[in-house]
Coordinates of C-alpha atoms and ligand atoms in Angstrom, one line a residue:
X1 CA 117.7 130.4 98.7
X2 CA 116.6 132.7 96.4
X3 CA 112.8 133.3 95.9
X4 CA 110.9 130.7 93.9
X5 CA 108.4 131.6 90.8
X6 CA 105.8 134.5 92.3
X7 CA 103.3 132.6 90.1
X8 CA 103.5 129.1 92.0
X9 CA 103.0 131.1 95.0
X10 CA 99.9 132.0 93.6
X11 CA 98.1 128.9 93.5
X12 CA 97.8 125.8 95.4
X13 CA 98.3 122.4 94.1
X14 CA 94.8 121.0 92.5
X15 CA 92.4 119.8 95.9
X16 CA 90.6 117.3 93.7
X17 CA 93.7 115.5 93.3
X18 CA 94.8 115.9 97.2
X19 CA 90.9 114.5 98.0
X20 CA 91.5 111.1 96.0
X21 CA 95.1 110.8 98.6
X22 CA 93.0 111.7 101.5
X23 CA 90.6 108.6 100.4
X24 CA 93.0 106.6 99.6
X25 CA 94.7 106.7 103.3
X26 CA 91.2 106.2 104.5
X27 CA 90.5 103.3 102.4
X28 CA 87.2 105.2 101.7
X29 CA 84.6 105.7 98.5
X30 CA 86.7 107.9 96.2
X31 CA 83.4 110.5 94.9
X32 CA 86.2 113.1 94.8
X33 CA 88.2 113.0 91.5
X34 CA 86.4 112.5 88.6
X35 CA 87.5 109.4 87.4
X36 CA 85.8 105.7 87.0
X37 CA 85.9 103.0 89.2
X38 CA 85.1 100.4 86.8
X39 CA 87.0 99.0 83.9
X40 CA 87.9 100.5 80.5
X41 CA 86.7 98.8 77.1
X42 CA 88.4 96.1 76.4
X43 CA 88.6 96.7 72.4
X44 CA 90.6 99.6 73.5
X45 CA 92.6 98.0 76.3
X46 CA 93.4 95.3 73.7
X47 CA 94.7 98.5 71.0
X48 CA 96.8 99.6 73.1
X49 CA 98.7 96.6 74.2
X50 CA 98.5 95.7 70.7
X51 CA 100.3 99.2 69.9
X52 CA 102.5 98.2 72.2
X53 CA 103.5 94.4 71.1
X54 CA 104.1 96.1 67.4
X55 CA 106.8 98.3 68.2
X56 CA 104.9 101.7 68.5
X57 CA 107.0 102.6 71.4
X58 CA 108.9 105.3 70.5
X59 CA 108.3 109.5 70.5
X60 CA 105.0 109.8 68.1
X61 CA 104.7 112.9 65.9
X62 CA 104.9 115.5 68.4
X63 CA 101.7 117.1 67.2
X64 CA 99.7 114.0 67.2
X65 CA 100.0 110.8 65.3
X66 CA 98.5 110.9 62.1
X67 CA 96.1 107.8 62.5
X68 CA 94.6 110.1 65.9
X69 CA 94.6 113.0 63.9
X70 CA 92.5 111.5 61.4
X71 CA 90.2 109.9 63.7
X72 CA 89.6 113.4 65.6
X73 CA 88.7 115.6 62.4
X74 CA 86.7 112.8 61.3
X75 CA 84.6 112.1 64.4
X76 CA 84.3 116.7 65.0
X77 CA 82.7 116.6 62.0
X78 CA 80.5 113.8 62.4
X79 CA 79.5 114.7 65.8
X80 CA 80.2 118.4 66.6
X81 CA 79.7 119.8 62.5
X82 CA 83.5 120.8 63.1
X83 CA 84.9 120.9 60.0
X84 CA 89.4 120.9 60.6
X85 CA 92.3 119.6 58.3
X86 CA 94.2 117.0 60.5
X87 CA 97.4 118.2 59.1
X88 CA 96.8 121.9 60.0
X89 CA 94.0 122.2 62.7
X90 CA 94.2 119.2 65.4
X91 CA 96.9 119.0 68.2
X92 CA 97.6 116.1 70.0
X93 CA 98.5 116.5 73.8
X94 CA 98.4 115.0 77.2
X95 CA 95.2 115.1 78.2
X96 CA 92.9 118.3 77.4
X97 CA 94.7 119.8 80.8
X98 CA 97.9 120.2 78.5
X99 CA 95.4 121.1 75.6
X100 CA 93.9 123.7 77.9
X101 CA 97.6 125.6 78.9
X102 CA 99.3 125.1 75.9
X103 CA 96.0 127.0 74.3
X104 CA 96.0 130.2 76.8
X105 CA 100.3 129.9 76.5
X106 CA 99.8 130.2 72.4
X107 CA 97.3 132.9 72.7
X108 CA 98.2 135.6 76.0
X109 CA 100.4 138.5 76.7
X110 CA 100.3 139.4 79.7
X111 CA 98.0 141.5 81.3
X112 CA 95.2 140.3 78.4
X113 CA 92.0 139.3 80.2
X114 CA 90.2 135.7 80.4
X115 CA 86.7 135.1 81.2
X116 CA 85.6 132.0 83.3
X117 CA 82.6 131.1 84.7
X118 CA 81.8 130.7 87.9
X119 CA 81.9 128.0 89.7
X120 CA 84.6 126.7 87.1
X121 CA 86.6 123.3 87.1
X122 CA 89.7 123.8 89.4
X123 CA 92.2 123.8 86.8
X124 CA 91.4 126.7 85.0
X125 CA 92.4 128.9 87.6
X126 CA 96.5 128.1 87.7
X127 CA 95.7 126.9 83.7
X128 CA 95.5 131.3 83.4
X129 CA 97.5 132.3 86.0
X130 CA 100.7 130.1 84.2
X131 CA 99.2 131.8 81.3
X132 CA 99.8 135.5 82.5
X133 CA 96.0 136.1 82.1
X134 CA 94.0 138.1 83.9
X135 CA 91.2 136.1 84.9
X136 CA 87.7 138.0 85.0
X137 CA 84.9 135.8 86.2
X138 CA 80.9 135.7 85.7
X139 CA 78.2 133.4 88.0
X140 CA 76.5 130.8 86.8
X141 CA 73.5 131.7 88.4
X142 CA 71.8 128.7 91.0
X143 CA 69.7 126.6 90.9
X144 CA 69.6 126.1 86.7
X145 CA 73.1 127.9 86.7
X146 CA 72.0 130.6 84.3
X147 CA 73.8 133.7 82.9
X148 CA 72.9 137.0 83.7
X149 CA 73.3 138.2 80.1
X150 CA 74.1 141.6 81.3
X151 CA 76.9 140.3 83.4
X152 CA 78.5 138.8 81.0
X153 CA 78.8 141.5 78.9
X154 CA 79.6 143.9 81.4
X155 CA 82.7 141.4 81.4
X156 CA 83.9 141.9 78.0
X157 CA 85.8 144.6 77.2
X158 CA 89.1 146.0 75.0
X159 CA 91.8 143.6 77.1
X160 CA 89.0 140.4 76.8
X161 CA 91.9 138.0 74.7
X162 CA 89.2 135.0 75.5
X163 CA 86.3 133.0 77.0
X164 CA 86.3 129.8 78.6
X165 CA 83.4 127.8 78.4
X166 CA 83.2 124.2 79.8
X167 CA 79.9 122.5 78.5
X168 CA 78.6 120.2 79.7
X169 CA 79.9 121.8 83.1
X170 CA 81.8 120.6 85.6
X171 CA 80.7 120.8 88.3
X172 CA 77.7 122.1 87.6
X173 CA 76.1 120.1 85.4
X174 CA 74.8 122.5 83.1
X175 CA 74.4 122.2 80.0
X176 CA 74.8 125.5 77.2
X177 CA 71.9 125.7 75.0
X178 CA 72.3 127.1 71.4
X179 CA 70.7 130.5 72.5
X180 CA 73.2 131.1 75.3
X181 CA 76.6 129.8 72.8
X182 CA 75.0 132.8 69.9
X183 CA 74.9 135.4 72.9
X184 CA 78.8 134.7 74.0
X185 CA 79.6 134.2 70.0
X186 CA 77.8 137.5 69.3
X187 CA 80.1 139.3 72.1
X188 CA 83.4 137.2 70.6
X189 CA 82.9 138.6 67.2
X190 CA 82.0 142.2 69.0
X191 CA 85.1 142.4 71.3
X192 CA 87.3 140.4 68.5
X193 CA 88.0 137.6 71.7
X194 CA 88.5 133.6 71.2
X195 CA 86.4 131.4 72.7
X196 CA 88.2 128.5 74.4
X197 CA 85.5 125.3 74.3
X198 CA 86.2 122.2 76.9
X199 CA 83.8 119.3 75.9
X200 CA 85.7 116.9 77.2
X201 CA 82.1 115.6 78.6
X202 CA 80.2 116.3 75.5
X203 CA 78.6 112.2 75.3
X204 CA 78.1 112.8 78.7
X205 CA 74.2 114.1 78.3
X206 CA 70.6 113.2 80.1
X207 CA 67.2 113.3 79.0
X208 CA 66.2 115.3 75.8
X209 CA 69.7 117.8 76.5
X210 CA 71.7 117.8 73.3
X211 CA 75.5 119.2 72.8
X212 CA 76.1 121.8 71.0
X213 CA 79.9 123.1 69.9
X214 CA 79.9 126.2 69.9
X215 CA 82.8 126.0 66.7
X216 CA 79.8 124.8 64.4
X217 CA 78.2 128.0 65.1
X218 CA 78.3 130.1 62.4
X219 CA 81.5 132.9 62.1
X220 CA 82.4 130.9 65.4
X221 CA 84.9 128.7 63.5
X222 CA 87.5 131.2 63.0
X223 CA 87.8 131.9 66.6
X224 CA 87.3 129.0 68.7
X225 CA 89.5 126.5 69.8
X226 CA 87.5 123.0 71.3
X227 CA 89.7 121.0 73.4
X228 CA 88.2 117.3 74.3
X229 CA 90.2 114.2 75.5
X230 CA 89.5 110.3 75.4
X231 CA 89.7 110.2 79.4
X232 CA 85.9 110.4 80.2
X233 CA 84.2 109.2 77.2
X234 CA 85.9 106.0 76.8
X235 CA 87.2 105.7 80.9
X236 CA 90.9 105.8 80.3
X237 CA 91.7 108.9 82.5
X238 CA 95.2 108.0 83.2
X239 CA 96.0 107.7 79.1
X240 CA 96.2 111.2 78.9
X241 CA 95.9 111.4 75.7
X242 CA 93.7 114.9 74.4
X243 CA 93.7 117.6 71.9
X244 CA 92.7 121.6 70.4
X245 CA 90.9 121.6 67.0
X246 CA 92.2 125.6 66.1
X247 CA 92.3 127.3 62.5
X248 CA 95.7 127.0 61.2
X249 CA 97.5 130.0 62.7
X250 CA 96.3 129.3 66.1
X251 CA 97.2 125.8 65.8
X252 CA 100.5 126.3 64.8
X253 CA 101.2 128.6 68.0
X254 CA 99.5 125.8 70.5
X255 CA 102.0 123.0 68.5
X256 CA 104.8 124.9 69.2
X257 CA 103.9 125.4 73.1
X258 CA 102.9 122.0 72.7
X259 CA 106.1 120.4 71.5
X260 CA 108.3 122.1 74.1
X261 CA 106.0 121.4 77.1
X262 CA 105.9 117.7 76.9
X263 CA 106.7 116.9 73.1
X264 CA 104.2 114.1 72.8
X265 CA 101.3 112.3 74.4
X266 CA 101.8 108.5 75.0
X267 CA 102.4 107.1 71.2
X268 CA 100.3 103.6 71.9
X269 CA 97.5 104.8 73.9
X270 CA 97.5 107.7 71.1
X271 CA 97.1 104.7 68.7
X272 CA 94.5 103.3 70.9
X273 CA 92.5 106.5 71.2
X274 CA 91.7 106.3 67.3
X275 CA 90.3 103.0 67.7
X276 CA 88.2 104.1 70.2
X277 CA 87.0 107.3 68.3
X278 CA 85.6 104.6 65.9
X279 CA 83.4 103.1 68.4
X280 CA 79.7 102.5 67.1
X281 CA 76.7 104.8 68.5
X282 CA 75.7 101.6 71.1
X283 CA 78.8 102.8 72.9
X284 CA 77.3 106.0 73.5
X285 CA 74.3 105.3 74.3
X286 CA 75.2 102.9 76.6
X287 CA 77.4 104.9 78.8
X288 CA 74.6 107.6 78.5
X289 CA 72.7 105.1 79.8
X290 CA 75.1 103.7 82.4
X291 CA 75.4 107.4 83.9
X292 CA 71.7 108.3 83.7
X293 CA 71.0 105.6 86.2
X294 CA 73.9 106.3 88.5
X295 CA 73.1 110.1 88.6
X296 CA 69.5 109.6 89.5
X297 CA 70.6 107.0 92.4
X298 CA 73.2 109.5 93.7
X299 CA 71.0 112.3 93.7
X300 CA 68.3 110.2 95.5
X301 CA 70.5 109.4 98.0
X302 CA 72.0 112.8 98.5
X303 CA 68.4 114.1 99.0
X304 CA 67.4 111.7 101.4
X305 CA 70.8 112.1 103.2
X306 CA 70.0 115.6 103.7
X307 CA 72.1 117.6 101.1
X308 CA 69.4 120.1 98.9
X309 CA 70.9 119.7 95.1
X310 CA 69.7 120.0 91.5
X311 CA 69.6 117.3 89.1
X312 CA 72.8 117.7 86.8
X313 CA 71.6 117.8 82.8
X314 CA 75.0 116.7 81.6
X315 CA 78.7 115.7 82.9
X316 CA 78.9 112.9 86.4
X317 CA 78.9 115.3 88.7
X318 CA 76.6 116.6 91.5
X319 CA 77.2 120.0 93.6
X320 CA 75.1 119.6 96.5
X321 CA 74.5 122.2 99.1
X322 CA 75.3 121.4 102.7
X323 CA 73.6 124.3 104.9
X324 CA 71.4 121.3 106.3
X325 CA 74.0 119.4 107.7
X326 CA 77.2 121.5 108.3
X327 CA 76.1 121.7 112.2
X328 CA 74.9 118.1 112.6
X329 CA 78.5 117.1 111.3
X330 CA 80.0 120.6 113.4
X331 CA 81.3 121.4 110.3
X332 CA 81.9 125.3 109.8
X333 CA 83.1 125.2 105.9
X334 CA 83.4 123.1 103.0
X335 CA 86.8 122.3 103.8
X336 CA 85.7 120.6 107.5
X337 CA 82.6 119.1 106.2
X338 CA 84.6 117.3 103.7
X339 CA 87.1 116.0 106.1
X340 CA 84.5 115.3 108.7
X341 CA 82.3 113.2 106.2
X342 CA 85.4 111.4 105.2
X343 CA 86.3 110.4 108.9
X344 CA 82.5 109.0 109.5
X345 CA 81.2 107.6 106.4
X346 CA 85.0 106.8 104.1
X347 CA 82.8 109.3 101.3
X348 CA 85.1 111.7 99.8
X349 CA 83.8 114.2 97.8
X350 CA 85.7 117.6 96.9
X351 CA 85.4 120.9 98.7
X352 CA 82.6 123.7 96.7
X353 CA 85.4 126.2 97.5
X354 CA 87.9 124.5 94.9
X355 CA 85.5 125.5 92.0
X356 CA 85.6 129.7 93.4
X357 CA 87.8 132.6 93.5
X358 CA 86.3 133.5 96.6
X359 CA 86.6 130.6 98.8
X360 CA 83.2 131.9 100.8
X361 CA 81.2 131.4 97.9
X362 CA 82.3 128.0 97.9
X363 CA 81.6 127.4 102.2
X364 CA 78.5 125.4 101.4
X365 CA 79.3 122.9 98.9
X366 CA 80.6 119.8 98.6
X367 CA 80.8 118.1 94.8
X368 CA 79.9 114.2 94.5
X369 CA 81.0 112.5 91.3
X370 CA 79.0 109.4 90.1
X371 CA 81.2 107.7 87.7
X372 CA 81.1 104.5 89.6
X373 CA 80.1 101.0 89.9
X374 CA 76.7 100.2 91.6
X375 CA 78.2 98.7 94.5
X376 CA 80.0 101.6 95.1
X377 CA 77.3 103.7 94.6
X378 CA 75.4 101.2 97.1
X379 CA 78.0 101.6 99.9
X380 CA 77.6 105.1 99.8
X381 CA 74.2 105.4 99.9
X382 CA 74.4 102.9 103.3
X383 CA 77.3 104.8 104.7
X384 CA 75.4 108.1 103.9
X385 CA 72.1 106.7 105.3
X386 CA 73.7 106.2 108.7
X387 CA 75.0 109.8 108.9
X388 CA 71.3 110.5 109.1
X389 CA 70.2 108.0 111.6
X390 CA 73.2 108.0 114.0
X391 CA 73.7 111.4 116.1
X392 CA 77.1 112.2 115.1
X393 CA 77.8 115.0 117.3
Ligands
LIG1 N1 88.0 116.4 85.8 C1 88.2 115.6 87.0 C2 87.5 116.2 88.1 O1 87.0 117.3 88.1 C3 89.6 115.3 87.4 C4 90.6 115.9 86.6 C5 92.0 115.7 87.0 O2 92.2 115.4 88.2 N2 92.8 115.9 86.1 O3 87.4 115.6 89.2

């Protein structure tokens, strides 16, 4: 056989994704892929079955249905100060995965350079590398996860095509402030680069923090491209239904990327999704509210279990540091300590290294998501609980 794509053999396939089959084979609390265990609303459960029952059933506009479309630009505005035409600026895709690769395919020649921070959601490492980009990468600095402003623009240069930022971060859980999106839009503008915006957990926020687009920023708009999906604000991961708010010209180079890769997202649950972008502000305060209790309860547990972690300010997800109990478990990496914690409590969580270009920076990590019920959240804590009181060596 003759050799496959050099690119595949860059990357392996996505370890969050092969931690929810390792739970599932051990029947065990999934705290691995980011996904609730509880159900969706039913308004929008109902919208999409009633999409279905009406006939809507067949390929939807391949950009986006113009109801969604609509809904998007209206609710960017509203909520992000975004201002887009739906007929020129929004794209409709599967998820803001599809949203993410069809952006960096409409945007890089190869050998142009990307900048990610560090530690980054999984994806966006094969996201570039299908891309052709070069990825470049700067810390988020522990235990606030600051920049280093000099780092970051030590990483900008000539070939810098664009930035990734992820806010509020996964998995870090920080949130960018206003002061840190004008220092990367001041280097944008300086090194003419886009800036590529996930917010996919942008009503996902604690406490006083507040989101902040980094589009509505002023000279920003011409230049950004904010990606966001339905899946974590309303709990319907497996919709995929997502999108890229871009100026025109941009936009018209992710649509055709877009059309080719998968020509549409699902046509009811796209239907569905503007229903759900209608919700009233109780639905977002409740779900803030619903996560607030669950992250302080998780990170309580994790404490007193023996992990050393900060409190996230945004997104469901903890990064907790296992130096403290890597020998107790005889664990000598992430990888092992995942597996091992699996095998004697059934928690899954997913390896720090997945979220690194150096797997060693990664060793001793482990991220816990906490978009669960109570009694999940309750099981763990026991199960956890008796890692500490049992010798397990
Ligand atoms: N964003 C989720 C996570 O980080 C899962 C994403 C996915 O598997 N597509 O766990």
């Amino acid at each position: 056989m003759k050799r496959l794509s050099g690119i595949t053999e860059s990357f392996t396939e996505s370890v969050i994704r092969e931690m929810t089959r390792v739970c599932d084979a051990a029947n065990g609390y999934n705290l691995s892929q980011g996904f609730p265990d509880f159900e969706s609303p039913d308004e929008i459960k109902r919208a999409a079955t009633e999409a279905i029952n009406k006939g809507l059933n067949q390929y939807p506009v391949t950009y986006g249905e113009r109801e969604l479309r609509e809904a998007i630009s209206r609710k960017a505005r509203a909520y992000n100060g975004i201002i887009s035409d739906p007929e020129t600026d929004v794209t409709v895709t599967c998820g803001a995965t599809e949203a993410m690769i069809a952006t960096l395919k409409a945007i890089i020649n190869p050998g142009d350079e990307i900048i990610v921070f560090e530690p980054f959601y999984e994806n966006y490492g094969p996201g570039g590398m299908l891309s052709g980009a070069v990825p470049r990468y700067v810390t988020l600095h522990p235990p606030d996860w600051s920049i280093d402003p000099g780092e970051l623009e030590r990483a900008f240069n000539d070939r810098t095509k664009a930035i990734i930022i992820n806010t509020p971060n996964n998995p870090t859980g920080k949130v960018f402030t206003r002061e840190e999106l004008d220092m990367i839009g001041g280097l944008c503008g300086r090194w003419d680069a886009f800036a590529i915006t996930d917010e996919i957990y942008e009503h996902i926020l604690y406490g006083n923090e507040r989101h902040v687009s980094l589009a509505s920023l002023p000279g920003m708009e011409d230049r950004t491209i904010t990606i966001n999906s339905i899946s974590k604000t309303y709990s319907v991961t497996g919709w995929r239904v997502g999108w890229a708010i871009a100026p025109k010209k941009i936009t018209s180079s992710i649509r055709k990327v877009h059309d080719f890769l998968t020509v549409g997202a699902p046509t009811p649950f796209q239907h569905a999704a503007a229903t759900a972008l209608a919700f009233p502000e109780a639905y977002y305060s409740n779900l803030r509210a619903r996560y607030s209790e669950a992250r302080s309860f998780l990170f309580d547990t994790l404490v007193g279990a023996g992990f050393r972690c900060a409190m996230p300010k945004g997104a469901y997800y903890i990064l907790a540091d296992i130096s403290g109990l890597m020998e107790r478990l005889g664990a000598d990496s992430d990888v092992s300590f995942s597996h091992k914690l699996i095998e004697l409590t059934g928690v899954a969580t997913v390896p720090g290294s997945s979220f690194y270009s150096v797997k060693e920076k990664g060793r001793r990590h482990v991220r816990f998501c906490f978009c669960k019920r109570q009694e999940t959240l309750d099981a763990v804590s026991d199960a956890l609980a008796r890692l500490r009181e049992s010798p397990v060596l």
